[in-house]
mmCIF file of C-alpha atoms in Angstrom:
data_model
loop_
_atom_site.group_PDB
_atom_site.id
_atom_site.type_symbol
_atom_site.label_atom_id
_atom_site.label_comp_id
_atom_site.label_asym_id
_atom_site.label_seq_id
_atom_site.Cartn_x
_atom_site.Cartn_y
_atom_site.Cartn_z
ATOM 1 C CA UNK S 1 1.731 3.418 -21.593
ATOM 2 C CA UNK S 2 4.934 2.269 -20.249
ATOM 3 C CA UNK S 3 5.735 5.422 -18.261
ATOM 4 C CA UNK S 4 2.057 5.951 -16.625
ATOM 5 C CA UNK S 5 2.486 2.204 -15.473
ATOM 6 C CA UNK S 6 5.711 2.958 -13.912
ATOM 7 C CA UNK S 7 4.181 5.987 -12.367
ATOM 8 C CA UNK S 8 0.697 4.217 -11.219
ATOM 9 C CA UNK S 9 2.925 1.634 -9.956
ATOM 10 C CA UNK S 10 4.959 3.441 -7.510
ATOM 11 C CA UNK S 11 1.620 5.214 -6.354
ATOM 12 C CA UNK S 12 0.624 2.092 -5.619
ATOM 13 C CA UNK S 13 3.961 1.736 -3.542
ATOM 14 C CA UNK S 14 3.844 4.732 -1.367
ATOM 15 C CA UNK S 15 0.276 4.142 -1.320
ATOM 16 C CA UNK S 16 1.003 0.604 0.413
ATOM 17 C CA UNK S 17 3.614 1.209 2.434
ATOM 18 C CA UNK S 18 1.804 4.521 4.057
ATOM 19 C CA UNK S 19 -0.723 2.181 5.120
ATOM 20 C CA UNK S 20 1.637 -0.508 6.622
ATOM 21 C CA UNK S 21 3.388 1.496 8.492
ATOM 22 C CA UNK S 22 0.365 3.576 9.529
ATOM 23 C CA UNK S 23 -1.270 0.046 10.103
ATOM 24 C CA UNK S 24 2.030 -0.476 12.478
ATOM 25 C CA UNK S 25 1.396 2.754 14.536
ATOM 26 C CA UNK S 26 -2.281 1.888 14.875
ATOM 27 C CA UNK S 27 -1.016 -1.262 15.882
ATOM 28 C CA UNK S 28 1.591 -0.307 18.630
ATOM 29 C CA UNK S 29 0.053 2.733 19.968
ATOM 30 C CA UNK S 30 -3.161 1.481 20.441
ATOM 31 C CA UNK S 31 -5.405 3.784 18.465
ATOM 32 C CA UNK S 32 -7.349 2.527 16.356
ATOM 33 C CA UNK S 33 -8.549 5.739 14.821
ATOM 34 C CA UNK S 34 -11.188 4.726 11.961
ATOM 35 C CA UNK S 35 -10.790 1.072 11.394
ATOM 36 C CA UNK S 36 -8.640 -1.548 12.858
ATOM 37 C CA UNK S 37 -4.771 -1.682 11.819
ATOM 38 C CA UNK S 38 -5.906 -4.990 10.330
ATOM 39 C CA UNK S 39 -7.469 -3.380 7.586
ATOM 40 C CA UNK S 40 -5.055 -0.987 7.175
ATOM 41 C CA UNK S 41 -2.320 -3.635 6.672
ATOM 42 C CA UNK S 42 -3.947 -5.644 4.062
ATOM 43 C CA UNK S 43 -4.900 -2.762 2.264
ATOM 44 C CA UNK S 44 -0.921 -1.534 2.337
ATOM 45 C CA UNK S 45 -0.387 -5.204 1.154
ATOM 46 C CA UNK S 46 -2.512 -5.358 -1.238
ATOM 47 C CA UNK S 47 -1.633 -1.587 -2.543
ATOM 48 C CA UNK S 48 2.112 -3.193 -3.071
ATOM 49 C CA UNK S 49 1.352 -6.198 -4.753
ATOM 50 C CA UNK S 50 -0.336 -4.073 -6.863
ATOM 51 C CA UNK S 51 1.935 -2.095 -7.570
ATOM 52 C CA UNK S 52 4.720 -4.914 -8.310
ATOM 53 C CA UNK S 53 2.069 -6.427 -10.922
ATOM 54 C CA UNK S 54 1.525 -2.763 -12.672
ATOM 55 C CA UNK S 55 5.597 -2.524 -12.534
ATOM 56 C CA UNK S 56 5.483 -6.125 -14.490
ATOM 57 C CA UNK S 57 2.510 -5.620 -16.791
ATOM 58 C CA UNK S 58 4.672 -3.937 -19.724
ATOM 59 C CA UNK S 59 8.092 -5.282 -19.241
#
């Protein structure tokens, strides 16, 4: 259990941080190719904090 939360937890991560920066790109360039970099961001944001509270589930 331990070792698929660690896993699902930096999935989460990548997951997250993908989308920030991606969100950032969106942002700077200008092309907002699906949805706005708004959405992007708070879904990298919430994708980390979720993946801090699967890191600290089992601990």
């Amino acid at each position: 259990m331990s070792l698929s939360n660690k896993v699902l937890g930096k999935a989460f991560f990548w997951f997250g941080l993908v989308l920030a920066l991606f969100a950032v790109v969106t942002e700077v360039y200008g092309t907002n190719i699906y949805l706005t970099s708004d959405f992007y961001l708070q879904l990298g944001i919430f994708g980390m904090l979720a993946a801090i509270a699967t890191a600290h589930a089992h601990e």
